[in-house]
Short mmCIF file of C-alpha atoms and ligand atoms in Angstrom, two decimals:
data_model
loop_
_atom_site.label_atom_id
_atom_site.label_comp_id
_atom_site.label_asym_id
_atom_site.label_seq_id
_atom_site.Cartn_x
_atom_site.Cartn_y
_atom_site.Cartn_z
CA MET B 1 -20.47 -15.49 24.13
CA ASP B 2 -20.15 -16.02 20.44
CA LYS B 3 -18.85 -13.41 18.02
CA ILE B 4 -21.18 -13.27 15.11
CA THR B 5 -21.56 -11.05 12.04
CA VAL B 6 -24.35 -8.66 11.32
CA ALA B 7 -25.47 -11.04 8.51
CA GLU B 8 -25.83 -13.86 11.03
CA ALA B 9 -27.45 -11.53 13.62
CA ARG B 10 -30.25 -10.60 11.10
CA LYS B 11 -31.43 -14.09 10.73
CA ALA B 12 -34.37 -15.27 12.82
CA GLU B 13 -32.57 -18.41 13.91
CA ALA B 14 -30.26 -16.17 15.97
CA VAL B 15 -33.15 -15.05 18.28
CA GLY B 16 -32.44 -15.77 21.98
CA ARG B 17 -28.63 -15.97 21.56
CA HIS B 18 -26.24 -13.85 23.63
CA VAL B 19 -23.63 -12.51 21.13
CA ARG B 20 -20.95 -10.09 20.45
CA LEU B 21 -20.99 -7.89 17.30
CA GLN B 22 -18.15 -5.76 16.04
CA GLY B 23 -18.62 -3.10 13.40
CA TRP B 24 -19.11 0.63 12.44
CA VAL B 25 -21.92 2.92 13.37
CA ARG B 26 -24.01 3.96 10.44
CA THR B 27 -26.42 6.13 12.45
CA ARG B 28 -27.56 6.72 15.99
CA ARG B 29 -30.89 7.99 17.00
CA ASP B 30 -31.82 8.82 20.58
CA SER B 31 -35.44 8.06 21.64
CA LYS B 32 -37.44 10.16 24.05
CA GLY B 33 -37.93 7.05 26.11
CA GLY B 34 -34.34 7.35 27.36
CA PHE B 35 -32.67 4.77 25.02
CA SER B 36 -30.92 4.93 21.61
CA PHE B 37 -30.97 2.98 18.38
CA ILE B 38 -27.69 2.33 16.73
CA GLU B 39 -27.63 1.03 13.10
CA LEU B 40 -24.51 -1.20 12.96
CA ASN B 41 -22.90 -2.51 9.89
CA ASP B 42 -19.78 -4.77 9.64
CA GLY B 43 -19.60 -5.33 5.85
CA SER B 44 -20.90 -8.91 6.08
CA CYS B 45 -24.07 -7.94 4.26
CA GLN B 46 -25.95 -4.99 2.85
CA GLY B 47 -28.36 -4.42 5.69
CA ASN B 48 -27.61 -3.11 9.07
CA VAL B 49 -28.63 -4.63 12.42
CA GLN B 50 -30.50 -2.35 14.81
CA ILE B 51 -29.02 -2.16 18.27
CA VAL B 52 -31.18 -1.06 21.16
CA ALA B 53 -28.95 0.65 23.76
CA PRO B 54 -30.94 1.13 27.01
CA GLY B 55 -30.39 4.18 29.20
CA GLU B 56 -29.26 1.85 32.00
CA LEU B 57 -25.96 1.12 30.39
CA ALA B 58 -23.13 2.43 32.67
CA ASN B 59 -21.66 4.51 29.78
CA TYR B 60 -24.93 5.54 28.25
CA GLU B 61 -24.67 9.27 28.91
CA ALA B 62 -20.93 9.50 28.44
CA VAL B 63 -20.32 7.24 25.51
CA VAL B 64 -23.52 5.90 23.63
CA LYS B 65 -25.20 9.27 23.30
CA HIS B 66 -22.00 10.57 21.53
CA LEU B 67 -21.54 7.77 19.03
CA HIS B 68 -21.11 9.18 15.54
CA THR B 69 -21.44 7.81 12.10
CA GLY B 70 -18.17 5.91 11.28
CA ALA B 71 -17.18 5.01 14.81
CA SER B 72 -16.03 1.49 15.51
CA VAL B 73 -17.77 -0.35 18.37
CA VAL B 74 -18.12 -3.71 20.10
CA ILE B 75 -21.63 -4.59 21.14
CA ASP B 76 -22.57 -7.48 23.55
CA GLY B 77 -26.26 -8.24 23.76
CA GLU B 78 -29.26 -10.55 23.13
CA VAL B 79 -30.74 -11.20 19.73
CA LYS B 80 -34.42 -10.39 19.95
CA THR B 81 -37.34 -10.54 17.50
CA SER B 82 -37.83 -7.04 16.24
CA PRO B 83 -41.11 -5.29 16.44
CA ALA B 84 -40.13 -2.88 13.76
CA LYS B 85 -41.08 -3.82 10.20
CA GLY B 86 -38.38 -4.51 7.61
CA GLN B 87 -36.09 -6.43 9.97
CA ALA B 88 -36.50 -9.82 11.58
CA THR B 89 -34.24 -9.12 14.58
CA GLU B 90 -32.55 -6.53 16.65
CA ILE B 91 -30.00 -6.62 19.55
CA LEU B 92 -30.78 -5.55 23.00
CA ALA B 93 -27.29 -4.34 24.12
CA SER B 94 -25.96 -5.18 27.55
CA HIS B 95 -22.57 -3.57 26.78
CA VAL B 96 -21.31 -1.03 24.21
CA GLU B 97 -17.72 -0.31 23.95
CA LEU B 98 -16.34 2.49 21.77
CA ILE B 99 -13.19 1.38 20.01
CA GLY B 100 -12.41 4.13 17.61
CA ASN B 101 -14.18 7.46 17.42
CA ALA B 102 -14.96 9.26 14.13
CA ASP B 103 -15.04 13.02 14.44
CA ALA B 104 -18.54 14.10 13.46
CA GLU B 105 -17.29 17.28 11.85
CA LYS B 106 -14.46 15.64 9.84
CA TYR B 107 -15.67 12.10 8.88
CA PRO B 108 -16.13 12.43 5.10
CA LEU B 109 -18.95 9.88 4.72
CA GLN B 110 -21.79 11.52 6.49
CA LYS B 111 -25.30 10.00 5.87
CA LYS B 112 -26.25 11.86 2.72
CA GLY B 113 -25.53 10.43 -0.58
CA HIS B 114 -22.36 11.31 -2.30
CA THR B 115 -21.58 11.30 -6.05
CA TYR B 116 -19.44 8.51 -7.37
CA GLU B 117 -16.85 11.09 -8.56
CA PHE B 118 -16.50 12.38 -5.07
CA LEU B 119 -16.32 8.89 -3.62
CA ARG B 120 -13.43 8.18 -6.03
CA THR B 121 -11.38 10.65 -4.14
CA LEU B 122 -12.05 8.53 -1.05
CA ALA B 123 -11.23 5.05 -2.44
CA HIS B 124 -10.01 4.00 0.96
CA LEU B 125 -13.26 4.79 2.79
CA ARG B 126 -15.90 4.25 0.02
CA PRO B 127 -16.12 0.44 0.72
CA ARG B 128 -17.95 1.49 3.91
CA THR B 129 -20.87 2.78 1.76
CA ASN B 130 -23.82 0.64 0.74
CA THR B 131 -22.89 0.77 -3.02
CA PHE B 132 -19.22 -0.08 -2.65
CA GLY B 133 -19.69 -2.72 0.02
CA ALA B 134 -22.30 -4.40 -2.40
CA ILE B 135 -19.78 -4.24 -5.23
CA ALA B 136 -16.97 -5.70 -3.20
CA ARG B 137 -19.08 -8.62 -2.25
CA LEU B 138 -20.38 -9.17 -5.81
CA ARG B 139 -16.75 -9.02 -7.12
CA HIS B 140 -15.82 -11.66 -4.57
CA GLN B 141 -18.73 -13.89 -5.67
CA VAL B 142 -17.94 -13.51 -9.31
CA SER B 143 -14.29 -14.47 -8.67
CA MET B 144 -15.45 -17.62 -6.78
CA SER B 145 -17.92 -18.59 -9.54
CA ILE B 146 -15.18 -18.33 -12.01
CA HIS B 147 -12.95 -20.74 -10.16
CA GLN B 148 -15.87 -23.07 -9.28
CA PHE B 149 -17.19 -23.19 -12.84
CA PHE B 150 -13.80 -24.09 -14.30
CA HIS B 151 -12.90 -26.41 -11.54
CA GLU B 152 -16.22 -28.35 -11.90
CA HIS B 153 -15.71 -28.51 -15.66
CA GLY B 154 -12.27 -30.10 -15.41
CA PHE B 155 -10.14 -27.02 -16.14
CA TYR B 156 -6.71 -26.48 -14.30
CA TYR B 157 -5.82 -23.12 -12.96
CA ILE B 158 -2.45 -22.00 -14.41
CA HIS B 159 -0.49 -19.06 -13.11
CA THR B 160 0.88 -17.30 -16.11
CA PRO B 161 3.60 -14.62 -15.52
CA ILE B 162 2.97 -10.89 -14.97
CA ILE B 163 6.28 -9.86 -16.36
CA THR B 164 6.77 -10.91 -20.00
CA ALA B 165 9.02 -10.18 -22.89
CA SER B 166 6.35 -11.14 -25.47
CA ASP B 167 3.70 -8.67 -26.70
CA CYS B 168 0.64 -10.86 -27.13
CA GLU B 169 -1.52 -8.41 -29.16
CA GLY B 170 1.29 -7.22 -31.44
CA ALA B 171 0.26 -3.66 -30.51
CA GLY B 172 2.06 -0.99 -28.64
CA ALA B 173 0.06 -0.52 -25.48
CA LEU B 174 2.59 -1.95 -22.98
CA PHE B 175 4.03 -0.79 -19.66
CA ARG B 176 7.71 -1.24 -19.64
CA VAL B 177 9.39 -3.02 -16.67
CA THR B 178 12.99 -1.86 -16.15
CA THR B 179 15.57 -1.17 -13.52
CA LEU B 180 17.68 1.07 -15.74
CA ASP B 181 18.25 4.57 -14.50
CA PRO B 182 15.77 6.68 -16.47
CA ASP B 183 18.09 9.67 -16.36
CA ALA B 184 21.25 7.85 -17.43
CA PRO B 185 20.64 4.53 -18.97
CA PRO B 186 23.53 2.63 -20.47
CA LYS B 187 23.59 3.24 -24.22
CA VAL B 188 24.59 1.57 -27.45
CA ALA B 189 24.53 3.48 -30.65
CA GLY B 190 22.70 6.39 -28.96
CA LYS B 191 19.93 4.18 -27.52
CA ALA B 192 19.16 2.60 -24.10
CA ASP B 193 21.09 -0.68 -23.87
CA PHE B 194 18.44 -3.12 -22.59
CA THR B 195 20.97 -5.98 -22.58
CA LYS B 196 22.22 -4.31 -19.45
CA ASP B 197 18.68 -4.24 -18.01
CA PHE B 198 17.39 -6.67 -15.29
CA PHE B 199 16.26 -9.35 -17.64
CA GLY B 200 18.91 -8.71 -20.28
CA LYS B 201 16.21 -7.58 -22.73
CA GLN B 202 13.18 -5.43 -22.80
CA ALA B 203 10.39 -6.59 -20.55
CA TYR B 204 6.75 -5.49 -19.94
CA LEU B 205 3.66 -6.01 -17.81
CA THR B 206 1.45 -8.65 -19.37
CA VAL B 207 -1.44 -7.52 -21.59
CA SER B 208 -2.79 -11.20 -21.55
CA GLY B 209 -1.72 -14.61 -20.32
CA GLN B 210 -3.01 -16.32 -23.45
CA LEU B 211 0.15 -17.32 -25.11
CA GLN B 212 1.60 -18.88 -22.14
CA VAL B 213 -1.64 -20.59 -21.11
CA GLU B 214 -1.85 -22.08 -24.71
CA SER B 215 1.22 -24.14 -23.91
CA PHE B 216 -0.59 -25.69 -20.94
CA ALA B 217 -3.71 -26.22 -22.93
CA CYS B 218 -1.62 -28.09 -25.40
CA SER B 219 -0.56 -30.46 -22.62
CA LEU B 220 -3.26 -30.50 -19.94
CA GLY B 221 -6.22 -30.05 -22.34
CA LYS B 222 -8.46 -27.53 -20.41
CA VAL B 223 -6.86 -24.80 -18.48
CA TYR B 224 -7.46 -21.13 -17.50
CA THR B 225 -5.51 -18.26 -16.13
CA PHE B 226 -6.94 -15.51 -14.04
CA GLY B 227 -4.92 -12.50 -12.98
CA PRO B 228 -4.09 -8.87 -13.34
CA THR B 229 -3.62 -7.44 -16.80
CA PHE B 230 -2.12 -4.18 -17.92
CA ARG B 231 -2.78 -1.95 -20.91
CA ALA B 232 -1.17 1.36 -21.42
CA GLU B 233 -3.64 2.65 -23.97
CA ASN B 234 -4.69 6.21 -23.29
CA SER B 235 -8.36 5.27 -23.38
CA ASN B 236 -10.36 7.54 -20.94
CA THR B 237 -13.57 5.76 -21.27
CA PRO B 238 -16.06 4.31 -18.64
CA ARG B 239 -15.00 0.78 -19.79
CA HIS B 240 -11.32 0.85 -19.77
CA LEU B 241 -8.73 0.56 -17.03
CA ALA B 242 -4.90 0.48 -17.22
CA GLU B 243 -4.83 -2.45 -14.74
CA PHE B 244 -7.80 -4.90 -14.81
CA TRP B 245 -8.40 -8.51 -14.04
CA MET B 246 -8.81 -11.03 -16.90
CA VAL B 247 -9.83 -14.74 -16.85
CA GLU B 248 -8.68 -16.66 -19.86
CA PRO B 249 -9.73 -20.23 -20.49
CA GLU B 250 -8.09 -22.28 -23.23
CA MET B 251 -9.15 -25.67 -24.59
CA ALA B 252 -7.25 -28.06 -26.81
CA PHE B 253 -9.21 -30.04 -29.48
CA CYS B 254 -11.83 -27.41 -29.51
CA ASP B 255 -13.19 -25.14 -32.31
CA LEU B 256 -14.93 -21.78 -32.19
CA ASN B 257 -18.43 -23.21 -31.73
CA ASP B 258 -17.18 -25.15 -28.64
CA ASN B 259 -15.60 -21.83 -27.52
CA MET B 260 -18.98 -20.01 -27.91
CA ASP B 261 -20.77 -22.71 -26.00
CA LEU B 262 -18.23 -22.36 -23.15
CA ALA B 263 -18.56 -18.63 -23.14
CA GLU B 264 -22.39 -18.74 -22.86
CA ALA B 265 -22.51 -21.40 -20.26
CA PHE B 266 -19.86 -19.56 -18.24
CA LEU B 267 -21.52 -16.11 -18.35
CA LYS B 268 -24.90 -17.71 -17.48
CA ARG B 269 -23.39 -19.61 -14.49
CA ILE B 270 -21.79 -16.29 -13.20
CA ILE B 271 -25.27 -14.51 -13.43
CA ALA B 272 -27.05 -17.39 -11.77
CA ASP B 273 -24.70 -17.45 -8.89
CA ALA B 274 -24.82 -13.63 -8.38
CA LEU B 275 -28.62 -13.76 -8.25
CA LYS B 276 -28.54 -16.72 -5.78
CA TYR B 277 -25.65 -15.79 -3.47
CA CYS B 278 -25.80 -11.95 -3.66
CA ALA B 279 -29.56 -11.64 -3.57
CA GLU B 280 -29.70 -8.81 -1.14
CA ASP B 281 -26.96 -6.82 -2.97
CA MET B 282 -28.52 -7.52 -6.32
CA LYS B 283 -31.84 -6.14 -5.01
CA PHE B 284 -30.08 -3.09 -3.82
CA PHE B 285 -28.58 -2.52 -7.44
CA GLN B 286 -32.01 -2.95 -8.93
CA GLU B 287 -33.56 -0.44 -6.52
CA ARG B 288 -30.82 2.04 -6.33
CA ILE B 289 -28.65 1.85 -9.45
CA ASP B 290 -30.56 0.45 -12.44
CA PRO B 291 -34.25 -0.38 -12.42
CA ASP B 292 -33.94 -2.61 -15.44
CA LEU B 293 -31.18 -4.69 -14.11
CA LEU B 294 -32.96 -7.86 -12.81
CA LYS B 295 -35.22 -7.93 -15.93
CA ARG B 296 -32.14 -7.77 -18.23
CA LEU B 297 -30.16 -10.39 -16.29
CA ASP B 298 -33.12 -12.68 -16.32
CA GLY B 299 -33.40 -12.22 -20.13
CA VAL B 300 -29.82 -13.07 -20.48
CA LEU B 301 -30.09 -16.27 -18.32
CA ASN B 302 -33.12 -17.65 -20.05
CA LYS B 303 -32.54 -16.99 -23.81
CA PRO B 304 -29.93 -18.39 -26.05
CA PHE B 305 -27.35 -15.90 -27.07
CA LYS B 306 -27.61 -14.76 -30.65
CA ARG B 307 -24.77 -15.74 -32.97
CA VAL B 308 -24.08 -13.50 -35.87
CA SER B 309 -21.08 -13.06 -38.15
CA TYR B 310 -19.23 -9.76 -38.27
CA THR B 311 -20.35 -9.37 -41.85
CA GLU B 312 -24.03 -9.76 -41.00
CA GLY B 313 -23.42 -7.49 -38.00
CA ILE B 314 -22.05 -4.68 -40.30
CA GLY B 315 -25.07 -5.21 -42.63
CA LEU B 316 -27.49 -4.60 -39.69
CA LEU B 317 -25.54 -1.48 -38.59
CA LEU B 318 -25.69 -0.04 -42.15
CA LYS B 319 -29.43 -0.47 -42.15
CA ALA B 320 -29.89 0.84 -38.63
CA PRO B 321 -32.29 3.82 -38.46
CA GLN B 322 -29.82 6.12 -36.77
CA THR B 323 -26.61 8.08 -37.38
CA TRP B 324 -23.29 7.03 -35.85
CA GLU B 325 -20.48 8.97 -34.28
CA PHE B 326 -18.09 6.50 -35.79
CA PRO B 327 -18.72 5.46 -39.41
CA VAL B 328 -19.66 1.85 -40.11
CA ALA B 329 -17.88 0.02 -42.90
CA TRP B 330 -16.79 -3.60 -43.51
CA GLY B 331 -13.20 -3.90 -42.25
CA SER B 332 -13.45 -1.14 -39.57
CA ASP B 333 -13.59 -2.01 -35.87
CA LEU B 334 -16.82 -1.87 -33.99
CA GLN B 335 -17.18 0.98 -31.45
CA SER B 336 -19.10 0.72 -28.18
CA GLU B 337 -22.10 2.47 -29.83
CA HIS B 338 -22.31 -0.26 -32.47
CA GLU B 339 -21.82 -3.14 -30.09
CA ARG B 340 -24.53 -1.74 -27.79
CA TYR B 341 -26.95 -1.08 -30.59
CA LEU B 342 -26.70 -4.84 -31.64
CA ALA B 343 -27.12 -6.18 -28.10
CA GLU B 344 -29.52 -3.60 -26.62
CA GLU B 345 -31.81 -2.49 -29.43
CA TYR B 346 -31.66 -4.90 -32.30
CA PHE B 347 -31.46 -8.25 -30.62
CA LYS B 348 -32.20 -7.20 -27.09
CA CYS B 349 -29.98 -10.06 -25.86
CA PRO B 350 -26.32 -11.01 -25.74
CA VAL B 351 -24.80 -11.30 -29.18
CA ILE B 352 -21.73 -13.38 -30.20
CA LEU B 353 -20.28 -11.68 -33.22
CA TYR B 354 -17.72 -13.96 -35.01
CA ASP B 355 -15.42 -14.13 -38.05
CA TYR B 356 -13.88 -10.61 -38.03
CA PRO B 357 -11.63 -9.27 -40.84
CA ARG B 358 -8.04 -10.50 -40.33
CA THR B 359 -6.65 -7.02 -40.40
CA LEU B 360 -8.52 -6.19 -37.17
CA LYS B 361 -7.27 -9.11 -35.03
CA PRO B 362 -4.08 -10.43 -33.69
CA PHE B 363 -1.80 -12.81 -35.46
CA TYR B 364 -2.76 -15.97 -33.43
CA MET B 365 -6.36 -16.18 -34.67
CA LYS B 366 -7.18 -18.89 -37.20
CA VAL B 367 -7.60 -17.74 -40.69
CA ASN B 368 -10.79 -18.82 -42.41
CA ASP B 369 -10.96 -20.45 -45.87
CA ASP B 370 -12.15 -17.21 -47.29
CA GLY B 371 -8.65 -15.80 -46.54
CA LYS B 372 -10.29 -12.47 -45.47
CA THR B 373 -11.54 -13.26 -41.98
CA VAL B 374 -10.37 -15.01 -38.88
CA ARG B 375 -12.17 -17.25 -36.31
CA ALA B 376 -12.62 -14.51 -33.73
CA MET B 377 -15.64 -14.06 -31.49
CA ASP B 378 -16.68 -11.17 -29.26
CA VAL B 379 -19.51 -11.56 -26.81
CA LEU B 380 -21.53 -8.22 -26.65
CA VAL B 381 -23.98 -7.76 -23.78
CA PRO B 382 -26.73 -5.10 -23.24
CA GLY B 383 -25.50 -2.23 -21.07
CA VAL B 384 -21.68 -2.83 -21.61
CA GLY B 385 -20.89 -3.93 -25.04
CA GLU B 386 -17.90 -6.12 -25.47
CA ILE B 387 -17.46 -8.41 -22.30
CA ILE B 388 -15.55 -11.28 -23.87
CA GLY B 389 -13.05 -11.47 -26.72
CA GLY B 390 -11.94 -14.85 -27.97
CA SER B 391 -10.89 -17.02 -30.92
CA GLN B 392 -9.98 -20.32 -32.35
CA ARG B 393 -6.13 -20.19 -32.61
CA GLU B 394 -4.12 -20.69 -35.72
CA GLU B 395 -2.66 -24.17 -35.48
CA ARG B 396 -0.87 -24.22 -38.84
CA LEU B 397 2.73 -23.38 -38.54
CA ASP B 398 3.10 -21.88 -41.95
CA VAL B 399 0.07 -19.67 -41.72
CA LEU B 400 0.95 -18.51 -38.34
CA GLU B 401 4.41 -17.42 -39.39
CA GLN B 402 3.02 -15.61 -42.36
CA ARG B 403 0.53 -13.78 -40.10
CA MET B 404 3.30 -12.66 -37.79
CA ARG B 405 5.32 -11.24 -40.62
CA GLU B 406 2.12 -9.54 -41.87
CA GLN B 407 1.83 -7.81 -38.49
CA ARG B 408 5.56 -7.04 -38.39
CA LEU B 409 6.44 -9.49 -35.59
CA GLU B 410 9.61 -11.43 -35.65
CA PRO B 411 8.75 -15.23 -35.63
CA GLU B 412 12.15 -15.94 -33.90
CA ALA B 413 10.97 -13.93 -30.95
CA TYR B 414 8.08 -16.32 -30.49
CA SER B 415 10.00 -19.57 -31.26
CA TRP B 416 8.64 -21.21 -28.10
CA TYR B 417 5.17 -20.39 -29.19
CA LEU B 418 5.74 -21.77 -32.65
CA ASP B 419 6.95 -24.97 -31.11
CA LEU B 420 3.42 -25.71 -30.09
CA ARG B 421 2.57 -25.86 -33.69
CA LYS B 422 5.73 -27.80 -34.70
CA TYR B 423 5.25 -30.63 -32.17
CA GLY B 424 1.76 -32.22 -31.94
CA THR B 425 -0.28 -29.16 -32.93
CA VAL B 426 -4.08 -29.29 -32.26
CA PRO B 427 -6.88 -27.04 -32.95
CA HIS B 428 -7.53 -25.05 -29.79
CA SER B 429 -9.58 -22.16 -28.66
CA GLY B 430 -10.12 -19.81 -25.78
CA PHE B 431 -11.34 -16.37 -24.71
CA GLY B 432 -10.77 -13.54 -22.30
CA LEU B 433 -13.39 -12.10 -19.90
CA GLY B 434 -12.68 -8.79 -18.13
CA LEU B 435 -13.74 -9.17 -14.54
CA GLU B 436 -14.61 -5.51 -14.26
CA ARG B 437 -16.75 -5.55 -17.40
CA CYS B 438 -18.58 -8.47 -15.84
CA VAL B 439 -19.13 -6.67 -12.53
CA LEU B 440 -20.40 -3.61 -14.51
CA PHE B 441 -22.89 -5.74 -16.32
CA LEU B 442 -24.09 -7.53 -13.10
CA SER B 443 -24.43 -4.37 -11.01
CA GLY B 444 -25.72 -1.88 -13.56
CA MET B 445 -22.97 0.57 -12.49
CA ALA B 446 -22.03 3.02 -15.22
CA ASN B 447 -18.21 3.52 -14.73
CA ILE B 448 -15.60 0.90 -14.59
CA ARG B 449 -13.70 2.94 -12.07
CA ASP B 450 -16.40 2.13 -9.56
CA VAL B 451 -16.17 -1.64 -9.72
CA ILE B 452 -12.49 -2.13 -8.91
CA PRO B 453 -11.19 -1.24 -5.44
CA PHE B 454 -8.32 1.12 -6.51
CA PRO B 455 -8.69 2.10 -10.18
CA ARG B 456 -5.67 2.79 -12.37
CA THR B 457 -6.33 5.06 -15.37
CA PRO B 458 -4.37 7.58 -17.30
CA GLY B 459 -3.23 10.25 -14.84
CA ASN B 460 -4.38 8.35 -11.79
CA ALA B 461 -2.66 5.85 -9.57
CA GLU B 462 -3.65 7.08 -6.24
CA TYR B 463 -3.70 4.76 -3.19
P1 ATP Q 501 -11.94 -3.09 -26.20
O1 ATP Q 501 -12.09 -3.32 -27.73
O2 ATP Q 501 -13.17 -3.01 -25.44
O3 ATP Q 501 -10.94 -2.08 -25.92
P2 ATP Q 501 -10.19 -5.37 -26.48
O4 ATP Q 501 -10.84 -5.86 -27.74
O5 ATP Q 501 -8.93 -4.65 -26.58
O6 ATP Q 501 -11.31 -4.52 -25.79
P3 ATP Q 501 -9.44 -8.00 -25.57
O7 ATP Q 501 -8.07 -7.95 -25.91
O8 ATP Q 501 -10.32 -8.76 -26.50
O9 ATP Q 501 -10.09 -6.56 -25.44
O10 ATP Q 501 -9.57 -8.43 -24.10
C1 ATP Q 501 -10.49 -9.37 -23.60
C2 ATP Q 501 -11.50 -8.75 -22.67
O11 ATP Q 501 -10.82 -8.05 -21.54
C3 ATP Q 501 -12.49 -7.72 -23.18
O12 ATP Q 501 -13.50 -8.39 -23.82
C4 ATP Q 501 -12.83 -6.93 -21.94
O13 ATP Q 501 -13.76 -7.61 -21.14
C5 ATP Q 501 -11.63 -6.91 -21.18
N1 ATP Q 501 -10.74 -5.64 -21.40
C6 ATP Q 501 -9.99 -5.38 -22.36
N2 ATP Q 501 -9.39 -4.22 -22.29
C7 ATP Q 501 -9.79 -3.78 -21.09
C8 ATP Q 501 -9.43 -2.57 -20.29
N3 ATP Q 501 -8.57 -1.65 -20.74
N4 ATP Q 501 -10.10 -2.34 -19.14
C9 ATP Q 501 -11.05 -3.40 -18.65
N5 ATP Q 501 -11.31 -4.46 -19.32
C10 ATP Q 501 -10.65 -4.67 -20.55
MN1 MN Q 502 -11.62 -7.85 -27.93
#
């Protein structure tokens, strides 16, 4: 007898096979005819398979009639064509074995719908629900599409470090990594002496693998890194996590336009794959989470992204027929409300905003000839706002050093990075896509805490 998954059992080709299924009971219903229906799910797909458990089963009265939502079972039986509508097949059980019971009074995921807030307190059980099962499968698919897209386009996957001594953004939002005793650190001149720390200097969790991956772009040509990323900013928003996953491609001999082309082709590929390989889950998101989802994704797939300079974008926001919570002015950063207005209301499609004021962006972005802006680009999508941030990198040593001083960074601390400009420098570009922002966009979910298995946010690191 073959073990098969619920996904396999639901296909018409399975009819006639004697199979074994293993999973969790979603519901049980006893028929007046002296048999029971069990809705079984094993996580392999969104839908359940219906098990018909006949009254003749030896343990029918003692076990089958007491199966509760959440119990784990092994079912042997024959796959039959189902007379019920909405399902191709069902299983006529010849053997039902209870593996682990779930107390009907205590099991927290009873049939009725729970709020996402409540389910966040059950992060270990929520993957058993329809929504969180669908998100987990979608997240997997997006991760696979990322690797496949880059592999097929000749990019090498580079593993950049998680622990780093360089602060890529030149900003403060870093988690410190230390083995010093917090109550009694060794001191010099009244301050903690990090020369006595594990690495002999201050170390942090990475906020981006970009600087390191640039060194591989400047030797292997096309590369990407994909891993966990940490930001200690205290932003309690539905779009920020303290720990998230970021994919960062980097290409040598490549300018900002090539970078935009890559970002657009990449996002379109991820959407196309999700629609193709997660069709059942995408239909679920459309029906249960966001009724505009499929239309919106279709629009994104089939239209070119709009490319607009930051300066033009500010002009449009100043003319917008609405008031803003955060004021709009050339030189100030765009807030989510501004990003979403441009993508959702004005252009109604993804927008690539480029050439931002130099004061808003990190030191490594290439300074434009106007001296005021840098070759940065952000991809803004309807429903989410910024999903990708990228730039052409500054390849001129003197300009780069000057930018570092401007942002109060010590060029000496980045000597290895500056070497890339000293020896065989090339124009190069890349971007970062937040995996969770991408899953938000694809699923229509509203809160980023619901698209990562175990979210870490200010005040929360449970599980
Ligand atoms: P934001 O302005 O939205 O805070 P950022 O400009 O700081 O983002 P980048 O440094 O450009 O972000 O990072 C690249 C991408 O990583 C972003 O476009 C976004 O998709 C994702 N990202 C950044 N910060 C977070 C976060 N705290 N949680 C989840 N994803 C993030
Ligand atoms: Mn950004």
